[in-house]
Short mmCIF file of C-alpha atoms in Angstrom, two decimals:
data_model
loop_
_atom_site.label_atom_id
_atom_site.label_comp_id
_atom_site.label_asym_id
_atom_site.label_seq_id
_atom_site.Cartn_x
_atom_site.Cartn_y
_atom_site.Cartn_z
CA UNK Q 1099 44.65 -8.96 50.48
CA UNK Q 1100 45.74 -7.18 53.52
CA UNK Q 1101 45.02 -9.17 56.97
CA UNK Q 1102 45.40 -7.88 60.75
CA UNK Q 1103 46.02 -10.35 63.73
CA UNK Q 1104 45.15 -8.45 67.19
CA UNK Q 1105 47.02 -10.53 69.56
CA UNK Q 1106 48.99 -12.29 67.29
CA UNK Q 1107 51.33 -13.66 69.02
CA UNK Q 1108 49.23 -15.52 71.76
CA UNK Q 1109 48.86 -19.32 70.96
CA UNK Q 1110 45.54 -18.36 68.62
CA UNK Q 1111 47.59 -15.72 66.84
CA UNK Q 1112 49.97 -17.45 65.80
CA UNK Q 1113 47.65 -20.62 64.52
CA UNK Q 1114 45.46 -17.60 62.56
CA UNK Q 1115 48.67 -15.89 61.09
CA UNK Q 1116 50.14 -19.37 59.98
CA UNK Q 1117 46.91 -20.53 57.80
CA UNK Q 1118 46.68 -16.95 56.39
CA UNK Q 1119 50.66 -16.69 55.63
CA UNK Q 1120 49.89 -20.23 53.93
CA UNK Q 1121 46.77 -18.66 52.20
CA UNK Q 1122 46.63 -18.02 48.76
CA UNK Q 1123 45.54 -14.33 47.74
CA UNK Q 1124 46.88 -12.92 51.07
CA UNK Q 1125 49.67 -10.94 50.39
CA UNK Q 1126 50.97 -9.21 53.72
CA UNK Q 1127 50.14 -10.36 57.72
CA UNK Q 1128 50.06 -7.39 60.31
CA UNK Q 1129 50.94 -9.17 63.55
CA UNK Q 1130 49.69 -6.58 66.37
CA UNK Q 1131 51.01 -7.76 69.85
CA UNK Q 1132 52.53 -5.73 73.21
CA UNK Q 1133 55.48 -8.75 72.65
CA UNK Q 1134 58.47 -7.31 71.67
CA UNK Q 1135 59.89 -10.58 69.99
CA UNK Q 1136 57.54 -11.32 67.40
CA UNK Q 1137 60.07 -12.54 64.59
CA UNK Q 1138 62.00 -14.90 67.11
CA UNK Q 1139 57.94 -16.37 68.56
CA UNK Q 1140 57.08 -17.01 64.56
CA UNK Q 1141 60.33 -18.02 63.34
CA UNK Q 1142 60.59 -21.89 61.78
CA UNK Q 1143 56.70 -21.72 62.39
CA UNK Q 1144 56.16 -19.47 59.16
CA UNK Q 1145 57.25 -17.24 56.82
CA UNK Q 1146 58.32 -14.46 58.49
CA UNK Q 1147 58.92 -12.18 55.40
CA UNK Q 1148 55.23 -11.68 54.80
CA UNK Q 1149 54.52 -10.60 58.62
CA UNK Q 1150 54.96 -6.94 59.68
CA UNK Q 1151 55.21 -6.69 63.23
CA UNK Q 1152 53.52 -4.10 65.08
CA UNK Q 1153 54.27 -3.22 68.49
CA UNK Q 1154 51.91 -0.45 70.28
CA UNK Q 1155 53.16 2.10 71.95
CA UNK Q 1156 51.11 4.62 74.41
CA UNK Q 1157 47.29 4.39 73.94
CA UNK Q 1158 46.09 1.05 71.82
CA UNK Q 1159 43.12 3.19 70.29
CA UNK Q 1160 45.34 5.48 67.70
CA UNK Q 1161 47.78 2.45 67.32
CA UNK Q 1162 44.88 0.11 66.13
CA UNK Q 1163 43.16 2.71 63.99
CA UNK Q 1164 46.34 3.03 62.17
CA UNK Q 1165 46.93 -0.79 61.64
CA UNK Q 1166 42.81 -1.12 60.52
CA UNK Q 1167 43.57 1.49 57.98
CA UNK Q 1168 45.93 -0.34 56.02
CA UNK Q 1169 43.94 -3.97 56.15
CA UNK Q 1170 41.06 -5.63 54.17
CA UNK Q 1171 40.02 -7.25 57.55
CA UNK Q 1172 40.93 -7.90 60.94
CA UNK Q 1173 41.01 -10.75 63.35
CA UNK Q 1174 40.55 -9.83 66.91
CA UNK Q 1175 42.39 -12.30 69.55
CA UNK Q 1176 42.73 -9.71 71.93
CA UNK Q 1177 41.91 -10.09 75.63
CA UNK Q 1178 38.18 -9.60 76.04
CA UNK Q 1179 38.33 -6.95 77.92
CA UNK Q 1180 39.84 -5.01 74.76
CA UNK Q 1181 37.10 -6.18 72.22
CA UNK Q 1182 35.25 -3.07 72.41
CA UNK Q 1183 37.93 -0.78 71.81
CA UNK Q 1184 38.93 -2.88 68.61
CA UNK Q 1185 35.56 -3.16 67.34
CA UNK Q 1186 35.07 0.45 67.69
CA UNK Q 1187 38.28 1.11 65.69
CA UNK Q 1188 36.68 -0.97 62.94
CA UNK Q 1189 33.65 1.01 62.78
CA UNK Q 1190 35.49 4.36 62.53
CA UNK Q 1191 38.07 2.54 60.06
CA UNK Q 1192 35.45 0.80 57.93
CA UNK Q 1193 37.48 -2.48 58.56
CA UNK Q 1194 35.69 -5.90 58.68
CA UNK Q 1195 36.46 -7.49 61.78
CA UNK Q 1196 36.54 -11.07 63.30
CA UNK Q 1197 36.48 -11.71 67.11
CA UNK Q 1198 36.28 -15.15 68.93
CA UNK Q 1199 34.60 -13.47 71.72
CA UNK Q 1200 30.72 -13.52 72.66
CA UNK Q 1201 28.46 -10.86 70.64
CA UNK Q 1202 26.48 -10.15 74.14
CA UNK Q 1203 29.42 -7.88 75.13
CA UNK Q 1204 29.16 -5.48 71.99
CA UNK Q 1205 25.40 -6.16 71.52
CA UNK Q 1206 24.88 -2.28 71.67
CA UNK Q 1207 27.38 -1.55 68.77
CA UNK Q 1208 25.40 -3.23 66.04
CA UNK Q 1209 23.70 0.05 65.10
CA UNK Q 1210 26.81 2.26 64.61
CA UNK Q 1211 28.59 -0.90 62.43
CA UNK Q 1212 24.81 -1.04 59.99
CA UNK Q 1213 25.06 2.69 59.84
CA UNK Q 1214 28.71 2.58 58.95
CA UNK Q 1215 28.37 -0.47 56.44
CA UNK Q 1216 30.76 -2.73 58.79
CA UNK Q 1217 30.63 -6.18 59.19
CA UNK Q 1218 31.71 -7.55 62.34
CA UNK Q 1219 31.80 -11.20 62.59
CA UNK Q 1220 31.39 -12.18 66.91
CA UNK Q 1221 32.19 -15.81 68.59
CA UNK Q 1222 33.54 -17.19 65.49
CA UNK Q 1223 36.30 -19.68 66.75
CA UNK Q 1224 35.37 -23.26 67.88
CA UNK Q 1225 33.05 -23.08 70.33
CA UNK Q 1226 31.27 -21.08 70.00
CA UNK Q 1227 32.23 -20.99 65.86
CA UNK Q 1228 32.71 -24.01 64.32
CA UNK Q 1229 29.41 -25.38 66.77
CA UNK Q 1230 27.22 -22.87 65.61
CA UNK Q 1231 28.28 -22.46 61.61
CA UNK Q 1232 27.02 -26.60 62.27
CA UNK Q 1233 23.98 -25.26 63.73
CA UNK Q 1234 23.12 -23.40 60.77
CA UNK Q 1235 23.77 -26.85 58.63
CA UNK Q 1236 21.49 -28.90 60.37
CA UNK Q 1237 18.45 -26.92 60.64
CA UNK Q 1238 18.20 -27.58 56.77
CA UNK Q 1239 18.23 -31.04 57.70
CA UNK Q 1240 14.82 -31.14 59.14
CA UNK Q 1241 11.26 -29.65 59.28
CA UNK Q 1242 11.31 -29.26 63.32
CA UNK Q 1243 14.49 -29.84 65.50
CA UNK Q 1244 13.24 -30.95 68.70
CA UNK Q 1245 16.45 -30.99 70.90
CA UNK Q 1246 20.24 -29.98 70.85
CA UNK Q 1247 22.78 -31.10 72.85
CA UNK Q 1248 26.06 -29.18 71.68
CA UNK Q 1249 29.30 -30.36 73.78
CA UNK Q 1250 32.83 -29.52 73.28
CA UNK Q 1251 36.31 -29.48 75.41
CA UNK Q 1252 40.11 -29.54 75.36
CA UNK Q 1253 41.38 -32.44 76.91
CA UNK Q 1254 44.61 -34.12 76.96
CA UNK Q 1255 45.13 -37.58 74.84
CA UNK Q 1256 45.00 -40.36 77.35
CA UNK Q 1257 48.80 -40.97 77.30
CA UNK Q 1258 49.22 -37.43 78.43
CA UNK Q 1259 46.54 -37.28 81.37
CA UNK Q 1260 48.45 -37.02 84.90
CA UNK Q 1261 46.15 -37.56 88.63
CA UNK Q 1262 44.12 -35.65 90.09
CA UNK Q 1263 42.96 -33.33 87.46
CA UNK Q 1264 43.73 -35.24 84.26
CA UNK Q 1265 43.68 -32.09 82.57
CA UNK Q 1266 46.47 -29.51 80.65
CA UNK Q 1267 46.13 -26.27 79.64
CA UNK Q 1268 45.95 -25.52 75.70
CA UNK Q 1269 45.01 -22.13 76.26
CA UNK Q 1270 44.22 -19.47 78.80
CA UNK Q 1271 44.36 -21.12 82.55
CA UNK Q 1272 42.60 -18.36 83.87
CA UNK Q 1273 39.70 -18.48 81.12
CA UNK Q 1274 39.22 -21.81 82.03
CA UNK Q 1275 38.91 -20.72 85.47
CA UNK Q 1276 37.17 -17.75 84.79
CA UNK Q 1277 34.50 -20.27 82.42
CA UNK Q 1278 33.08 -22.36 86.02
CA UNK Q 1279 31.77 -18.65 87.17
CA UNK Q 1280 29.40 -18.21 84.33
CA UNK Q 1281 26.16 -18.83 84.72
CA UNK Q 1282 24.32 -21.40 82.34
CA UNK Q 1283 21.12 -22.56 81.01
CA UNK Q 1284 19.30 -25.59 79.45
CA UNK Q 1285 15.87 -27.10 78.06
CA UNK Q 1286 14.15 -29.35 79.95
CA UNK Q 1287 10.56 -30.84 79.02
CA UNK Q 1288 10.26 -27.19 76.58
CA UNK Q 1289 10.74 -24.90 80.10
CA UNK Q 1290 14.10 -22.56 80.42
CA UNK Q 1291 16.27 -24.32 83.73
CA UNK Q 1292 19.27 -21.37 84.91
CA UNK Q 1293 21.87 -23.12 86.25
CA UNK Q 1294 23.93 -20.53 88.63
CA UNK Q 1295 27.62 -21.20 88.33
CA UNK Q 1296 28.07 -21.98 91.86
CA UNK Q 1297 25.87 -25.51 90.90
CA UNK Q 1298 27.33 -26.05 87.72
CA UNK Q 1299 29.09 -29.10 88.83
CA UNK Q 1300 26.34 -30.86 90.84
CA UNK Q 1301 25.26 -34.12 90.22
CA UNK Q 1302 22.11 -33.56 88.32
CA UNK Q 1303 23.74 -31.21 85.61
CA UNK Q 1304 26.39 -33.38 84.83
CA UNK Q 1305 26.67 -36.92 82.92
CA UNK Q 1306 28.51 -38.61 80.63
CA UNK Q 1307 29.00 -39.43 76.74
CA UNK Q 1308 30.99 -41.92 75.03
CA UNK Q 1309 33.35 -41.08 72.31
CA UNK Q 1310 34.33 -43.27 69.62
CA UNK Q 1311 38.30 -43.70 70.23
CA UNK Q 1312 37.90 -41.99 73.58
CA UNK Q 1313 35.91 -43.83 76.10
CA UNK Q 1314 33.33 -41.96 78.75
CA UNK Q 1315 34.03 -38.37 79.14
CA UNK Q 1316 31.98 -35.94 81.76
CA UNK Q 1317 30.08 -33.14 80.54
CA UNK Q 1318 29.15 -30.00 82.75
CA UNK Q 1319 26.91 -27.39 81.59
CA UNK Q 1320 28.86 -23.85 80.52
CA UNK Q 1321 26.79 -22.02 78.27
CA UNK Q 1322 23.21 -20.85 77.34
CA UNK Q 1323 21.25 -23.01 75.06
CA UNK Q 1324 18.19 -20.82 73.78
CA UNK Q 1325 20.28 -18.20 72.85
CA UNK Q 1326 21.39 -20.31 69.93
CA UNK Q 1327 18.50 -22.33 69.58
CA UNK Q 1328 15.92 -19.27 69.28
CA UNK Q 1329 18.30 -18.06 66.56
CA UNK Q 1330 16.67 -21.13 64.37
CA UNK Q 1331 13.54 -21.14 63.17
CA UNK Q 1332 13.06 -25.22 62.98
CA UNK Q 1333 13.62 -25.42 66.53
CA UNK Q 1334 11.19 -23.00 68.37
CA UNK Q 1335 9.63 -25.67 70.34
CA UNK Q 1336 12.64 -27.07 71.32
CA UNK Q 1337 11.89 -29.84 74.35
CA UNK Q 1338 15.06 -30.26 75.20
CA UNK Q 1339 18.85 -28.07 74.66
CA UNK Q 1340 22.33 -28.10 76.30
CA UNK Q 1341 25.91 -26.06 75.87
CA UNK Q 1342 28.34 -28.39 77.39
CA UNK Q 1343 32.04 -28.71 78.61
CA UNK Q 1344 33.99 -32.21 78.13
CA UNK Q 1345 36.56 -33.10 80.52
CA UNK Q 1346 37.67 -36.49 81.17
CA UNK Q 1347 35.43 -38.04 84.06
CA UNK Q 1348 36.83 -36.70 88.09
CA UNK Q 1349 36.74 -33.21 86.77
CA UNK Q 1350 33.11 -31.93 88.48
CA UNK Q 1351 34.47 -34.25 92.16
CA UNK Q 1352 36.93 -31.81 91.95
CA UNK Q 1353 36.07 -28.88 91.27
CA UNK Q 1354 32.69 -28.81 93.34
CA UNK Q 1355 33.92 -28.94 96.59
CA UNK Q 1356 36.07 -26.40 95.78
CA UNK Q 1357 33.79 -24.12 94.43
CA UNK Q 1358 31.95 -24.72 97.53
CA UNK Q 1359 34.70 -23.31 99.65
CA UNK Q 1360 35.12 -20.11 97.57
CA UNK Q 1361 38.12 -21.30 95.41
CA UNK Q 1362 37.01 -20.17 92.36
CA UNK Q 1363 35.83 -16.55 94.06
CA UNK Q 1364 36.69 -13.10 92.13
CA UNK Q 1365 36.74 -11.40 95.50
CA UNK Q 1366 40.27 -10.34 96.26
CA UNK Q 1367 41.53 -11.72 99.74
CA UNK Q 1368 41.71 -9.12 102.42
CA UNK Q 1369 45.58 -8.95 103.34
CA UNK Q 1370 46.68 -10.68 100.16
CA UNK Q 1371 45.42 -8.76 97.25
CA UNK Q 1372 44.39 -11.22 94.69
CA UNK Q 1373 41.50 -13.55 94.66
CA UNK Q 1374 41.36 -17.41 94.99
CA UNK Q 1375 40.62 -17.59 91.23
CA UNK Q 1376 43.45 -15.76 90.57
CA UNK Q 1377 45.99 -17.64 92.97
CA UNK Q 1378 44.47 -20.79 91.55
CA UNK Q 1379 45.90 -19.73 88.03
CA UNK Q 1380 49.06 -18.76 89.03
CA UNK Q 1381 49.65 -22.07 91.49
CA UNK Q 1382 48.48 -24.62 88.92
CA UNK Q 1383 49.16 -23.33 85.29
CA UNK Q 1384 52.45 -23.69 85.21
CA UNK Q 1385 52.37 -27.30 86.71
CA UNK Q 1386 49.68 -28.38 83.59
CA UNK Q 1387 51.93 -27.65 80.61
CA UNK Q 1388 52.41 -29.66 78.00
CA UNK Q 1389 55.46 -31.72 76.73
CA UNK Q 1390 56.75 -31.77 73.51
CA UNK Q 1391 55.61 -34.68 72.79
CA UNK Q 1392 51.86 -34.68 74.06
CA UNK Q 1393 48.65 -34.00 72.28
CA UNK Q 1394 45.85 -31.87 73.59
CA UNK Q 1395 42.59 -32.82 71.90
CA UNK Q 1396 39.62 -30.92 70.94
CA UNK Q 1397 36.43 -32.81 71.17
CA UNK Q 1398 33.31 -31.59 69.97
CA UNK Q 1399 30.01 -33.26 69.10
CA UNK Q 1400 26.44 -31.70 68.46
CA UNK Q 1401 23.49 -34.05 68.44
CA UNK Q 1402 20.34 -32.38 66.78
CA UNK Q 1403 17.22 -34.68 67.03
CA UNK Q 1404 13.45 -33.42 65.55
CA UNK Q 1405 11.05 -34.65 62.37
CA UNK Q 1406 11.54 -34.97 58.65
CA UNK Q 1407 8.54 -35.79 56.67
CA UNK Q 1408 6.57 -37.03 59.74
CA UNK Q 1409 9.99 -39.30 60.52
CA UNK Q 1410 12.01 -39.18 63.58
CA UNK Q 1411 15.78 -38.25 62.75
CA UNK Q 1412 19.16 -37.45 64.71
CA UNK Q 1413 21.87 -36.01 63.06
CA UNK Q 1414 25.41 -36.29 65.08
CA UNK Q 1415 28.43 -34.11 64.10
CA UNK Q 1416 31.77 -34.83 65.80
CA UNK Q 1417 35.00 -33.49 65.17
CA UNK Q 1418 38.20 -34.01 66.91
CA UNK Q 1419 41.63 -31.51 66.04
CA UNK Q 1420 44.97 -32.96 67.77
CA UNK Q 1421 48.20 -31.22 68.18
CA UNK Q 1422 50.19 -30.91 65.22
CA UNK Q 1423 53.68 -32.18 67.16
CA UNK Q 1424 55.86 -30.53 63.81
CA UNK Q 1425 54.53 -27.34 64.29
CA UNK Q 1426 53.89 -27.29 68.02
CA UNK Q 1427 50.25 -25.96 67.35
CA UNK Q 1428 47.74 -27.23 69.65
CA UNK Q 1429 44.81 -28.49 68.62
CA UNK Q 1430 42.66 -25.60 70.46
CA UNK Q 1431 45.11 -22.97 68.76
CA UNK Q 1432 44.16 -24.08 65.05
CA UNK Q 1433 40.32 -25.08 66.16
CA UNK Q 1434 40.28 -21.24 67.30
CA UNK Q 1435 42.71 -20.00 64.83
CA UNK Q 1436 41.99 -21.39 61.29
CA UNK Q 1437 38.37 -20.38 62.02
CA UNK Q 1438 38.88 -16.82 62.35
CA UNK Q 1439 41.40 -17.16 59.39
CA UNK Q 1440 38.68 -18.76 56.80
CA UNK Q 1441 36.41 -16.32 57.88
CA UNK Q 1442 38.13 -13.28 57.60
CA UNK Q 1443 39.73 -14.24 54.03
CA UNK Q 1444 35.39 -13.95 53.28
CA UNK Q 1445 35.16 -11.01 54.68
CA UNK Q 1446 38.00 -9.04 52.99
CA UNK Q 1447 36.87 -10.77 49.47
CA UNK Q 1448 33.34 -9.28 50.23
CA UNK Q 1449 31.93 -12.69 50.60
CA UNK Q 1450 30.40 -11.91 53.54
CA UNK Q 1451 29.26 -8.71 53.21
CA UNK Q 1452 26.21 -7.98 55.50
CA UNK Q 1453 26.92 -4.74 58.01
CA UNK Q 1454 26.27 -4.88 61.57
CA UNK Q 1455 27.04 -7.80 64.52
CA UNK Q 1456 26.95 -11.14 62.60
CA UNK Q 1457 26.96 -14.65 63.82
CA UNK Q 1458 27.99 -17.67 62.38
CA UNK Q 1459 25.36 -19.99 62.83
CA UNK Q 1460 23.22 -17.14 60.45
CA UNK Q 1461 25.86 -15.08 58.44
CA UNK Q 1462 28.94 -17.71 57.34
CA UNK Q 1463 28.20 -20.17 54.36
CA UNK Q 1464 28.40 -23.77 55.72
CA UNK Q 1465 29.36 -25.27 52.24
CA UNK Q 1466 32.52 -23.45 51.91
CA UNK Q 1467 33.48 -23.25 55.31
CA UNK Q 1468 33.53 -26.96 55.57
CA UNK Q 1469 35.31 -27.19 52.53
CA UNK Q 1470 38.23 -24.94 54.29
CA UNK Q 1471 38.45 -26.78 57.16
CA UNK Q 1472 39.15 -30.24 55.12
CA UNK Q 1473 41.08 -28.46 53.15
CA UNK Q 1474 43.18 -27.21 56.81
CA UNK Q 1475 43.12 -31.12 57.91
CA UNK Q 1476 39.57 -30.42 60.34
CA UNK Q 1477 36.95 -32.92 59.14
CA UNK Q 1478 33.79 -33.42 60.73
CA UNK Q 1479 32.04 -37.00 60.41
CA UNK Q 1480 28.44 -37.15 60.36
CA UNK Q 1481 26.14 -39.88 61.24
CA UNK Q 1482 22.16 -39.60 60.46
CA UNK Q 1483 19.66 -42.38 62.20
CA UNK Q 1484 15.96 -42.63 61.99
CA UNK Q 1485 13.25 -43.84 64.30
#
């Protein structure tokens, strides 16, 4: 088979074209990208041989067309602002399609891909992705799921954490960034609570959970709970539901104040011509890098609790990817990455063959995406108590 990377040479490309280069049945890896140095970015990473390189020129639309033509599927890592246009040149292509990018955006699209007989897999990466695909497993796990609390964040291994953030950046600063402006909302007591942005970071949103290996880490809401949880049927009277962000513990006392004062505003600066959010990224990203030597960790854990046969029961998932020091590839990268790699490899076998906007949590089967992931190194441990 025939996969496409969009963006492939971004630190998610290059985790998604590594697993499929290293993928039995695929035979060839288009690497799209605006980078001129593709071979030199991949080389000692992966075979290069099996990669053609494909650099756009002019407008992206014809360019991507042309690349969709001559591929089983597609995995879009483009910049979100660019998803439409590639899902769109999957629908006039007939080219299944992965993005790691929220459905929402594209929501009006699902008609044309169901009339066209396209399947377009959305927000299948780690979180969401890997989260929701977990989702789907658990709900089989019980006759009514009472409450979900889903949490999940890049972090730096302790050895690696540096004052006053504690933080480094495994992937895009300015998504990060760009992540404290988006509106949230949780379950409390069964009733919907909409947490604006601007009071993500107060007191009463945020707490703390302890991880096994880890210690305490803070967790801020950043995402929208029913939207998941309405997608199950065991949990429509959920009492209680949260999307959260881990950070080690500081990261809210810093960040609120700031928000306060406008830090974090889109608003470009009258004189200056780019916006605090956008200075912010440009000041601090390049003084959070990495060395050589240190680990970023993912951290995820989802904690579904409801009934069984008139029993109480919690099910708790966690998973942690590290940074693979040979390689270089950060733990985000391949927790994004191999993902959208697994899932695409189903979509060009016809595995996954439904048409229209699909999700993971209802369209990817848990069994054998699991078994990829162990297969990859990604493991997730699973504990199960009763009341």
């Amino acid at each position: 088979m025939k996969i496409a990377v969009l963006g492939g040479l971004g630190l998610q490309g290059r985790a998604a074209i590594t697993d499929l280069v290293a993928s039995d049945g695929v035979e060839r890896v288009v690497c799209f990208d605006t980078a001129p140095d593709g071979a030199a970015l991949l080389a000692g990473l992966t075979d290069i041989g099996r990669i053609r390189f494909v650099v756009p020129e002019g407008p992206i639309g014809p360019t991507l067309a042309d690349v969709m033509e001559d591929a089983d599927a597609v995995i879009d890592l483009l910049p979100q602002p660019l998803m439409r246009e590639a899902v769109l040149a999957a629908i006039a292509t007939g080219t299944p399609l992965v993005t790691t990018n929220y459905g929402k955006a594209i929501a009006d699209l699902d008609p044309a891909a169901t009339t066209a007989g396209v399947s377009i897999m959305t927000e299948c990466g780690l979180d969401p992705g890997i989260d929701l695909v977990l989702y789907a497993r658990a709900a089989r796990q019980f006759d009514t799921i009472t409450s979900i609390d889903s949490y999940c964040g890049g972090i730096p291994e302790p050895k690696a954490t540096t004052e006053p953030l504690r933080y480094k950046v495994s992937w895009n600063f300015d998504m990060v960034l760009t992540s404290q402006n988006r509106d949230s909302v949780l379950v409390e007591n069964g009733e919907r609570v909409d947490v604006p942005a601007a009071r993500q970071h107060d007191n009463r949103f945020i707490h703390q959970i302890e991880f096994a290996g880890l210690g305490r880490l803070e967790a801020f809401p950043n995402g929208d709970a029913p939207h998941y949880s309405d997608m199950l049927g065991h949990a429509k009277g959920l009492r209680r539901g949260g999307r959260y962000s881990l950070r080690w513990p500081g990261w809210s006392a810093f960040w609120a104040p700031l928000k306060e004062l406008g830090f974090l505003s889109e608003d470009k600066v009258p004189g200056i011509g780019t916006s605090p959010r956008e200075f912010l990224g440009r000041m601090l990203g390049p003084k959070l890098q990495y060395g050589v030597d240190e680990k970023d960790l993912c951290v995820m854990r989802n904690v579904f609790s409801g009934s069984e046969g008139g029993r109480r029961k919690t099910v708790t998932s966690d998973l942690i990817i590290e940074r693979d020091l040979t390689s270089g590839l950060f733990g985000m990268s391949r927790g994004v990455g191999y993902p959208a790699s697994i899932v695409a490899q189903m979509l060009a076998r016809g595995e996954i063959a439904k048409p229209g906007l699909l999700n993971p949590l209802m369209h990817v089967p848990d069994g054998r995406f699991f078994d990829e992931l162990a297969r990859r190194g990604i493991r997730v441990s699973e504990t199960v108590s009763w009341d």
